[in-house]
CSV table of C-alpha atoms and ligand atoms in Angstrom, one decimal:
chain,number,residue,atom,x,y,z
A,1,UNK,CA,66.8,73.3,61.3
A,2,UNK,CA,67.5,74.9,64.6
A,3,UNK,CA,70.3,77.4,65.1
A,4,UNK,CA,73.7,75.7,65.6
A,5,UNK,CA,74.7,76.7,69.2
A,6,UNK,CA,78.3,77.5,69.7
A,7,UNK,CA,79.9,76.0,72.7
A,8,UNK,CA,82.0,78.7,74.3
A,9,UNK,CA,84.2,77.7,77.2
A,10,UNK,CA,84.9,80.2,79.9
A,11,UNK,CA,88.6,80.2,79.1
A,12,UNK,CA,90.8,78.4,76.5
A,13,UNK,CA,94.4,78.5,77.5
A,14,UNK,CA,95.5,76.3,74.7
A,15,UNK,CA,94.1,78.7,72.1
A,16,UNK,CA,95.5,81.7,73.9
A,17,UNK,CA,99.0,80.2,74.0
A,18,UNK,CA,99.0,78.4,70.6
A,19,UNK,CA,100.4,81.4,68.7
A,20,UNK,CA,103.5,81.2,70.9
A,21,UNK,CA,104.2,77.5,70.5
A,22,UNK,CA,106.9,77.7,67.8
A,23,UNK,CA,108.7,80.6,69.4
A,24,UNK,CA,108.6,78.9,72.8
A,25,UNK,CA,110.0,75.7,71.4
A,26,UNK,CA,113.0,77.6,70.1
A,27,UNK,CA,113.3,79.4,73.6
A,28,UNK,CA,113.2,76.0,75.2
A,29,UNK,CA,115.9,74.7,72.9
A,30,UNK,CA,118.1,77.8,73.9
A,31,UNK,CA,117.3,77.1,77.5
A,32,UNK,CA,118.5,73.4,77.1
A,33,UNK,CA,121.7,74.6,75.4
A,34,UNK,CA,122.4,77.2,78.2
A,35,UNK,CA,122.7,74.4,80.8
A,36,UNK,CA,121.6,76.9,83.5
A,37,UNK,CA,118.3,76.0,85.0
A,38,UNK,CA,117.9,78.3,88.0
A,39,UNK,CA,118.4,82.1,88.0
A,40,UNK,CA,120.0,82.3,84.6
A,41,UNK,CA,119.9,85.1,82.1
A,42,UNK,CA,116.2,84.5,81.5
A,43,UNK,CA,115.2,85.6,85.0
A,44,UNK,CA,117.6,88.5,84.9
A,45,UNK,CA,116.2,89.7,81.6
A,46,UNK,CA,112.6,89.2,82.5
A,47,UNK,CA,113.1,91.2,85.7
A,48,UNK,CA,114.5,94.0,83.6
A,49,UNK,CA,111.8,93.9,81.1
A,50,UNK,CA,109.0,93.7,83.6
A,51,UNK,CA,110.3,96.5,85.8
A,52,UNK,CA,110.6,98.6,82.6
A,53,UNK,CA,107.1,97.7,81.6
A,54,UNK,CA,105.8,98.7,85.1
A,55,UNK,CA,107.9,101.8,85.3
A,56,UNK,CA,109.3,100.6,88.6
A,57,UNK,CA,113.0,100.7,89.5
A,58,UNK,CA,113.3,97.1,90.7
A,59,UNK,CA,111.6,93.8,90.0
A,60,UNK,CA,112.3,90.5,91.8
A,61,UNK,CA,111.0,87.3,90.3
A,62,UNK,CA,109.6,84.8,92.8
A,63,UNK,CA,107.8,81.5,92.8
A,64,UNK,CA,104.1,82.7,92.7
A,65,UNK,CA,101.8,85.5,93.6
A,66,UNK,CA,101.1,84.4,97.2
A,67,UNK,CA,104.8,84.3,97.9
A,68,UNK,CA,105.3,87.7,96.3
A,69,UNK,CA,102.9,89.2,98.8
A,70,UNK,CA,104.2,87.3,101.8
A,71,UNK,CA,107.8,88.2,101.0
A,72,UNK,CA,107.0,91.9,100.7
A,73,UNK,CA,105.5,91.9,104.1
A,74,UNK,CA,108.2,89.7,105.6
A,75,UNK,CA,110.9,92.0,104.1
A,76,UNK,CA,109.2,95.0,105.8
A,77,UNK,CA,109.5,93.1,109.1
A,78,UNK,CA,113.1,92.3,108.5
A,79,UNK,CA,113.8,96.0,107.7
A,80,UNK,CA,112.1,97.0,111.0
A,81,UNK,CA,109.4,99.0,109.3
A,82,UNK,CA,106.6,96.8,110.8
A,83,UNK,CA,106.5,94.2,113.5
A,84,UNK,CA,104.9,90.7,113.9
A,85,UNK,CA,101.4,91.2,115.1
A,86,UNK,CA,100.8,94.6,113.3
A,87,UNK,CA,97.6,95.1,111.4
A,88,UNK,CA,97.2,95.0,107.7
A,89,UNK,CA,93.9,96.3,106.1
A,90,UNK,CA,92.6,94.3,103.2
A,91,UNK,CA,89.3,94.1,101.3
A,92,UNK,CA,86.9,91.5,102.6
A,93,UNK,CA,86.0,90.4,99.0
A,94,UNK,CA,89.5,89.8,97.8
A,95,UNK,CA,90.8,86.4,96.6
A,96,UNK,CA,91.8,84.5,99.8
A,97,UNK,CA,95.6,84.6,98.9
A,98,UNK,CA,95.7,88.3,99.8
A,99,UNK,CA,94.6,87.4,103.3
A,100,UNK,CA,96.7,84.3,103.6
A,101,UNK,CA,99.8,86.3,102.8
A,102,UNK,CA,99.2,88.6,105.8
A,103,UNK,CA,98.9,85.6,108.1
A,104,UNK,CA,101.9,83.8,106.6
A,105,UNK,CA,104.0,86.9,107.4
A,106,UNK,CA,102.8,86.8,111.1
A,107,UNK,CA,100.6,89.9,110.7
A,108,UNK,CA,97.0,90.5,111.4
A,109,UNK,CA,94.5,90.9,108.6
A,110,UNK,CA,91.8,93.5,109.2
A,111,UNK,CA,88.9,93.1,106.7
A,112,UNK,CA,86.9,96.0,105.3
A,113,UNK,CA,84.1,96.3,102.8
A,114,UNK,CA,84.6,97.1,99.1
A,115,UNK,CA,82.8,99.8,97.1
A,116,UNK,CA,79.8,98.1,95.7
A,117,UNK,CA,80.2,99.7,92.2
A,118,UNK,CA,83.8,99.0,91.5
A,119,UNK,CA,84.3,95.9,93.7
A,120,UNK,CA,87.6,97.5,95.0
A,121,UNK,CA,88.4,98.4,98.6
A,122,UNK,CA,86.3,101.3,100.1
A,123,UNK,CA,88.6,104.1,101.3
A,124,UNK,CA,86.1,105.4,103.9
A,125,UNK,CA,86.0,101.8,105.3
A,126,UNK,CA,89.8,101.8,105.4
A,127,UNK,CA,89.8,105.1,107.3
A,128,UNK,CA,87.4,103.8,109.9
A,129,UNK,CA,89.5,100.7,110.5
A,130,UNK,CA,92.8,102.4,111.1
A,131,UNK,CA,94.0,101.7,114.7
A,132,UNK,CA,97.2,102.2,116.6
A,133,UNK,CA,98.4,98.8,115.3
A,134,UNK,CA,97.7,99.5,111.6
A,135,UNK,CA,100.9,99.6,109.6
A,136,UNK,CA,99.9,98.5,106.1
A,137,UNK,CA,97.1,98.9,103.6
A,138,UNK,CA,97.0,96.0,101.1
A,139,UNK,CA,94.5,96.8,98.3
A,140,UNK,CA,93.7,94.4,95.5
A,141,UNK,CA,93.2,95.6,92.0
A,142,UNK,CA,90.3,93.2,91.8
A,143,UNK,CA,89.1,91.7,88.5
A,144,UNK,CA,91.7,94.0,86.8
A,145,UNK,CA,90.4,97.4,87.9
A,146,UNK,CA,92.8,99.6,89.9
A,147,UNK,CA,91.9,100.3,93.5
A,148,UNK,CA,91.4,104.0,94.4
A,149,UNK,CA,95.2,104.8,94.2
A,150,UNK,CA,95.1,108.5,94.9
A,151,UNK,CA,92.9,108.4,97.9
A,152,UNK,CA,94.7,105.4,99.4
A,153,UNK,CA,98.1,107.0,99.0
A,154,UNK,CA,96.8,110.2,100.6
A,155,UNK,CA,95.3,108.3,103.5
A,156,UNK,CA,98.5,106.3,103.9
A,157,UNK,CA,100.7,109.4,103.9
A,158,UNK,CA,98.5,111.1,106.5
A,159,UNK,CA,98.6,108.1,108.8
A,160,UNK,CA,102.2,107.0,108.1
A,161,UNK,CA,101.2,103.7,106.6
A,162,UNK,CA,102.8,101.5,103.9
A,163,UNK,CA,100.8,100.5,100.9
A,164,UNK,CA,101.3,97.2,99.2
A,165,UNK,CA,99.3,96.5,96.0
A,166,UNK,CA,98.0,93.1,95.1
A,167,UNK,CA,98.3,93.4,91.3
A,168,UNK,CA,97.9,89.7,90.5
A,169,UNK,CA,94.9,90.5,88.3
A,170,UNK,CA,96.0,93.9,86.9
A,171,UNK,CA,99.2,93.6,84.9
A,172,UNK,CA,99.5,96.8,82.9
A,173,UNK,CA,96.4,98.7,84.3
A,174,UNK,CA,97.2,102.4,84.3
A,175,UNK,CA,96.0,105.3,86.3
A,176,UNK,CA,95.1,108.8,85.1
A,177,UNK,CA,98.7,110.0,85.4
A,178,UNK,CA,99.9,107.1,83.3
A,179,UNK,CA,101.4,105.2,86.1
A,180,UNK,CA,101.2,101.4,85.8
A,181,UNK,CA,100.0,98.9,88.4
A,182,UNK,CA,103.5,97.9,89.4
A,183,UNK,CA,104.4,101.5,90.3
A,184,UNK,CA,101.5,102.9,92.2
A,185,UNK,CA,102.3,101.9,95.8
A,186,UNK,CA,105.3,101.3,98.0
A,187,UNK,CA,105.5,97.7,96.6
A,188,UNK,CA,103.4,95.6,94.3
A,189,UNK,CA,103.0,91.9,93.9
A,190,UNK,CA,102.1,89.9,90.7
A,191,UNK,CA,101.1,86.4,89.9
A,192,UNK,CA,101.8,84.8,86.5
A,193,UNK,CA,99.5,81.8,87.2
A,194,UNK,CA,98.5,80.6,83.7
A,195,UNK,CA,95.0,82.3,83.6
A,196,UNK,CA,96.2,85.7,84.6
A,197,UNK,CA,96.5,88.5,82.0
A,198,UNK,CA,100.2,87.7,81.8
A,199,UNK,CA,100.2,84.0,82.3
A,200,UNK,CA,103.1,81.5,82.5
A,201,UNK,CA,103.1,77.8,81.8
A,202,UNK,CA,103.2,76.9,85.5
A,203,UNK,CA,103.6,78.9,88.7
A,204,UNK,CA,105.4,82.2,88.7
A,205,UNK,CA,105.3,85.6,90.4
A,206,UNK,CA,107.1,88.9,90.9
A,207,UNK,CA,107.3,92.0,93.0
A,208,UNK,CA,108.0,95.5,91.9
A,209,UNK,CA,109.1,98.5,93.9
A,210,UNK,CA,111.3,101.6,93.8
A,211,UNK,CA,112.8,100.7,97.2
A,212,UNK,CA,116.3,99.3,96.6
A,213,UNK,CA,116.7,97.9,100.1
A,214,UNK,CA,113.3,96.3,100.1
A,215,UNK,CA,114.1,94.6,96.8
A,216,UNK,CA,117.4,93.3,98.1
A,217,UNK,CA,115.8,91.8,101.2
A,218,UNK,CA,113.0,90.2,99.2
A,219,UNK,CA,115.6,88.7,96.8
A,220,UNK,CA,117.5,87.3,99.7
A,221,UNK,CA,114.4,86.0,101.6
A,222,UNK,CA,113.3,84.2,98.4
A,223,UNK,CA,116.7,82.4,98.2
A,224,UNK,CA,117.2,81.0,101.8
A,225,UNK,CA,117.8,84.4,103.2
A,226,UNK,CA,121.1,84.4,101.4
A,227,UNK,CA,122.6,86.9,99.0
A,228,UNK,CA,126.1,85.4,99.2
A,229,UNK,CA,126.2,81.7,98.6
A,230,UNK,CA,126.0,79.6,101.8
A,231,UNK,CA,125.6,82.7,104.0
A,232,UNK,CA,122.1,83.2,105.3
A,233,UNK,CA,121.3,86.6,106.8
A,234,UNK,CA,117.5,86.1,107.0
A,235,UNK,CA,115.2,83.2,107.9
A,236,UNK,CA,114.4,82.7,104.2
A,237,UNK,CA,112.4,80.4,102.0
A,238,UNK,CA,112.9,78.9,98.5
A,239,UNK,CA,110.6,80.9,96.2
A,240,UNK,CA,112.6,81.7,93.1
A,241,UNK,CA,111.2,82.6,89.7
A,242,UNK,CA,111.8,79.5,87.6
A,243,UNK,CA,114.2,80.2,84.7
A,244,UNK,CA,112.1,78.5,82.1
A,245,UNK,CA,109.0,80.3,83.1
A,246,UNK,CA,110.9,83.6,82.9
A,247,UNK,CA,112.1,82.8,79.4
A,248,UNK,CA,108.5,82.0,78.3
A,249,UNK,CA,107.0,85.1,80.1
A,250,UNK,CA,109.4,87.4,78.3
A,251,UNK,CA,107.9,86.4,75.0
A,252,UNK,CA,104.3,86.9,76.2
A,253,UNK,CA,105.2,90.2,77.9
A,254,UNK,CA,105.9,91.6,74.4
A,255,UNK,CA,102.2,91.5,73.6
A,256,UNK,CA,100.6,92.4,77.0
A,257,UNK,CA,99.6,95.9,75.9
A,258,UNK,CA,97.9,94.6,72.8
A,259,UNK,CA,96.2,91.8,74.8
A,260,UNK,CA,94.9,94.2,77.4
A,261,UNK,CA,93.6,96.4,74.6
A,262,UNK,CA,91.7,93.5,73.1
A,263,UNK,CA,90.2,92.7,76.5
A,264,UNK,CA,89.0,96.3,76.8
A,265,UNK,CA,87.5,96.1,73.3
A,266,UNK,CA,85.5,93.1,74.2
A,267,UNK,CA,84.4,94.7,77.5
A,268,UNK,CA,83.4,97.8,75.7
A,269,UNK,CA,81.2,95.7,73.3
A,270,UNK,CA,79.6,93.9,76.3
A,271,UNK,CA,79.0,97.1,78.1
A,272,UNK,CA,77.3,98.8,75.1
A,273,UNK,CA,75.5,95.8,73.6
A,274,UNK,CA,74.3,93.8,76.6
A,275,UNK,CA,70.9,95.3,77.4
A,276,UNK,CA,69.0,93.3,80.0
A,277,UNK,CA,67.7,94.8,83.2
A,278,UNK,CA,68.1,91.4,84.9
A,279,UNK,CA,71.8,91.7,84.4
A,280,UNK,CA,73.9,94.3,86.2
A,281,UNK,CA,77.0,95.1,84.2
A,282,UNK,CA,80.4,96.1,85.9
A,283,UNK,CA,81.4,99.7,86.3
A,284,UNK,CA,84.2,101.0,84.1
A,285,UNK,CA,85.2,104.7,83.5
A,286,UNK,CA,86.5,103.9,80.0
A,287,UNK,CA,90.1,104.6,80.9
A,288,UNK,CA,93.1,102.2,80.9
A,289,UNK,CA,92.6,101.8,84.7
A,290,UNK,CA,90.9,98.4,83.9
A,291,UNK,CA,92.5,95.5,82.1
A,292,UNK,CA,89.4,93.2,82.5
A,293,UNK,CA,91.1,90.2,83.9
A,294,UNK,CA,87.4,89.2,84.5
A,295,UNK,CA,84.1,90.5,83.3
A,296,UNK,CA,81.9,90.1,86.3
A,297,UNK,CA,78.1,90.7,86.1
A,298,UNK,CA,75.6,90.5,88.9
A,299,UNK,CA,72.2,88.8,88.8
A,300,UNK,CA,69.5,88.3,91.5
A,301,UNK,CA,68.7,84.7,90.9
A,302,UNK,CA,72.2,83.3,90.1
A,303,UNK,CA,71.2,79.7,90.1
A,304,UNK,CA,68.7,80.2,87.4
A,305,UNK,CA,71.1,82.4,85.3
A,306,UNK,CA,73.8,79.8,85.5
A,307,UNK,CA,71.4,77.0,84.4
A,308,UNK,CA,70.5,79.3,81.5
A,309,UNK,CA,74.2,79.8,80.5
A,310,UNK,CA,74.8,76.1,80.7
A,311,UNK,CA,71.8,75.3,78.5
A,312,UNK,CA,73.0,77.9,76.0
A,313,UNK,CA,76.5,76.4,75.9
A,314,UNK,CA,78.3,79.4,77.5
A,315,UNK,CA,81.0,78.8,80.1
A,316,UNK,CA,81.1,80.8,83.3
A,317,UNK,CA,82.8,80.9,86.7
A,318,UNK,CA,82.1,82.5,90.0
A,319,UNK,CA,84.7,84.8,91.5
A,320,UNK,CA,84.2,84.0,94.3
A,321,UNK,CA,81.5,81.7,95.7
A,322,UNK,CA,82.5,81.9,99.4
A,323,UNK,CA,83.8,85.2,101.0
A,324,UNK,CA,87.1,84.7,102.9
A,325,UNK,CA,85.4,85.5,106.3
A,326,UNK,CA,83.2,82.5,105.7
A,327,UNK,CA,86.0,80.1,104.8
A,328,UNK,CA,86.8,77.2,107.2
A,329,UNK,CA,90.5,78.1,106.9
A,330,UNK,CA,89.9,81.5,108.5
A,331,UNK,CA,87.7,80.8,111.6
A,332,UNK,CA,88.7,84.0,113.4
A,333,UNK,CA,86.5,86.0,111.0
A,334,UNK,CA,83.5,83.7,111.1
A,335,UNK,CA,81.5,85.9,113.6
A,336,UNK,CA,82.0,89.0,111.4
A,337,UNK,CA,79.4,90.4,109.0
A,338,UNK,CA,80.2,92.2,105.8
A,339,UNK,CA,76.8,92.7,104.1
A,340,UNK,CA,78.2,94.2,100.8
A,341,UNK,CA,80.8,91.5,100.5
A,342,UNK,CA,78.2,88.8,101.2
A,343,UNK,CA,75.8,90.3,98.7
A,344,UNK,CA,78.5,90.4,96.0
A,345,UNK,CA,79.4,86.8,96.6
A,346,UNK,CA,75.8,85.8,96.2
A,347,UNK,CA,75.3,87.6,92.9
A,348,UNK,CA,78.4,87.6,90.8
A,349,UNK,CA,79.0,85.6,87.7
A,350,UNK,CA,82.0,85.9,85.4
A,351,UNK,CA,81.3,85.5,81.7
A,352,UNK,CA,84.0,84.6,79.1
A,353,UNK,CA,86.4,87.5,78.3
A,354,UNK,CA,89.8,86.5,77.0
A,355,UNK,CA,92.0,87.2,73.9
A,356,UNK,CA,91.1,83.8,72.4
A,357,UNK,CA,87.5,84.8,71.9
A,358,UNK,CA,86.4,85.2,68.3
A,359,UNK,CA,84.1,88.1,67.2
A,360,UNK,CA,81.3,85.6,66.5
A,361,UNK,CA,81.6,84.2,70.0
A,362,UNK,CA,81.4,87.7,71.5
A,363,UNK,CA,78.3,88.3,69.5
A,364,UNK,CA,76.8,85.0,70.6
A,365,UNK,CA,77.5,85.8,74.2
A,366,UNK,CA,75.8,89.2,73.9
A,367,UNK,CA,72.8,87.7,72.1
A,368,UNK,CA,72.4,84.9,74.7
A,369,UNK,CA,72.5,87.4,77.6
A,370,UNK,CA,70.1,89.7,75.9
A,371,UNK,CA,67.6,86.8,75.5
A,372,UNK,CA,67.8,85.8,79.2
B,401,PLP,C1,96.1,84.7,91.6
B,401,PLP,C2,96.0,85.7,92.7
B,401,PLP,C3,96.9,85.6,93.8
B,401,PLP,C4,97.9,84.4,94.0
B,401,PLP,O1,98.7,84.1,93.0
B,401,PLP,P1,99.3,82.6,92.9
B,401,PLP,O2,100.4,82.8,91.8
B,401,PLP,O3,98.3,81.7,92.5
B,401,PLP,O4,100.0,82.3,94.2
B,401,PLP,C5,96.9,86.6,94.8
B,401,PLP,N1,96.0,87.6,94.7
B,401,PLP,C6,95.1,87.6,93.7
B,401,PLP,C7,94.1,88.8,93.7
B,401,PLP,C8,95.0,86.7,92.7
B,401,PLP,O5,94.1,86.8,91.7
C-alpha cells in the first residue's frame, strides 16, 4: 500500500480558534448582558491590555489595519506636523494597504526597494529617496520580521522625519533591546484581521504610540472627529474597534507570546531540517525580532514547485503575486522599475506555518520539500 498522504491546508482558522470556543461563548453572553455594543468596557480594557503588551503608553482601537495607518497619517496632518502632498517613503514590496493608506491621507507614497535577504525596507534606499518633501518613513515589518529599527530611527532623527510602523504582521516581535513592535517608532499600526498572529473574528485594528496628543486626535478622527458627543472638531470617519471583537481579542491576547514562540519553533525546524538547494529559505537571526506571520521560501521555477505542492497535498499561498507598482489601482507607479521587488514577487511561496499545525504535519512538510 502506498503512503497515506496528509492533506495539509495552508491555514486552518477553525482549528486555531477552536480552543477558545467555550470561553468566547461565555464572553459573548456577558456582552449580551452588558447591553453596550459600541465602545464599552471591552474596548477600553483591550486598549489597556494591548498597550501594556506593546510597552506603549497609548492604544486606540480602530476598525481595521488600513484605517489604523490612514488615521495616524491624517492625525499628523491635523496636528500640523505634515501637510497634504508631503512624501512618505514605503517599501515597494509591502502589502498594498500600506501604500493605499498614504494616498487615502492625501500624501504621496515614494516606493523604495527592500533588502533582498530580509524582505524588509532597505535603509540605503530610503536615504537616497529623501527629498525636501519627505516627512515620514513608513516601514512594514513584513512577514513578521522587524524592519531595521535602529538605522531607520537614526536616519529619521538626522533628517527630522516621523516614522510610522506597519506592524500588521508583527504583533509581539521584539528588538535586541527588548522593545516590542508597538513601541519602536513614533506610532505603529496593527491589524487583527483573522489570519494575523493576533486574529479577531471579523475586522479590527489598533494604533499604539507614546504621543498623547496624537492618540487623542486619532481617537477623535475615528469617531466622526468628535471627542465630545455631537461636537466635531475634525473631518472624521467612523472606524471604531468593535466591542465584541475587543472582548474576543482580549482572550486571544493572553496567549500571543506562547503562540509566537510556537511559530518560531516551527520556523526553526524548517530552517534546520529543510535541505534542498532548489529552495531558498528565509533569513532569521534567531532572535525574537521575527514572529513568523509567514514562512516565505523562494524558488526559481515557482509554477513547477506549486504544482508539486498541490500534488503532495500541501497548501501554499503567494505573498504577493503582483507588486503594488504593477497594480491597476496604482497607475502612477506603472512606469517605475524595482528589480529586487519584481524578482521577489516572481519567486516567493509561503508554506504552512501556524499554531494549528501538528508535529506530524510539520515533519510531512519538511519531508515533502526535501524530496522536491
Ligand atoms: C493585513 C495588513 C494590513 C491591513 O489590515 P486590514 O485589517 O486588512 O485593513 C496592512 N498592512 C499589512 C502589512 C498587512 O499585512
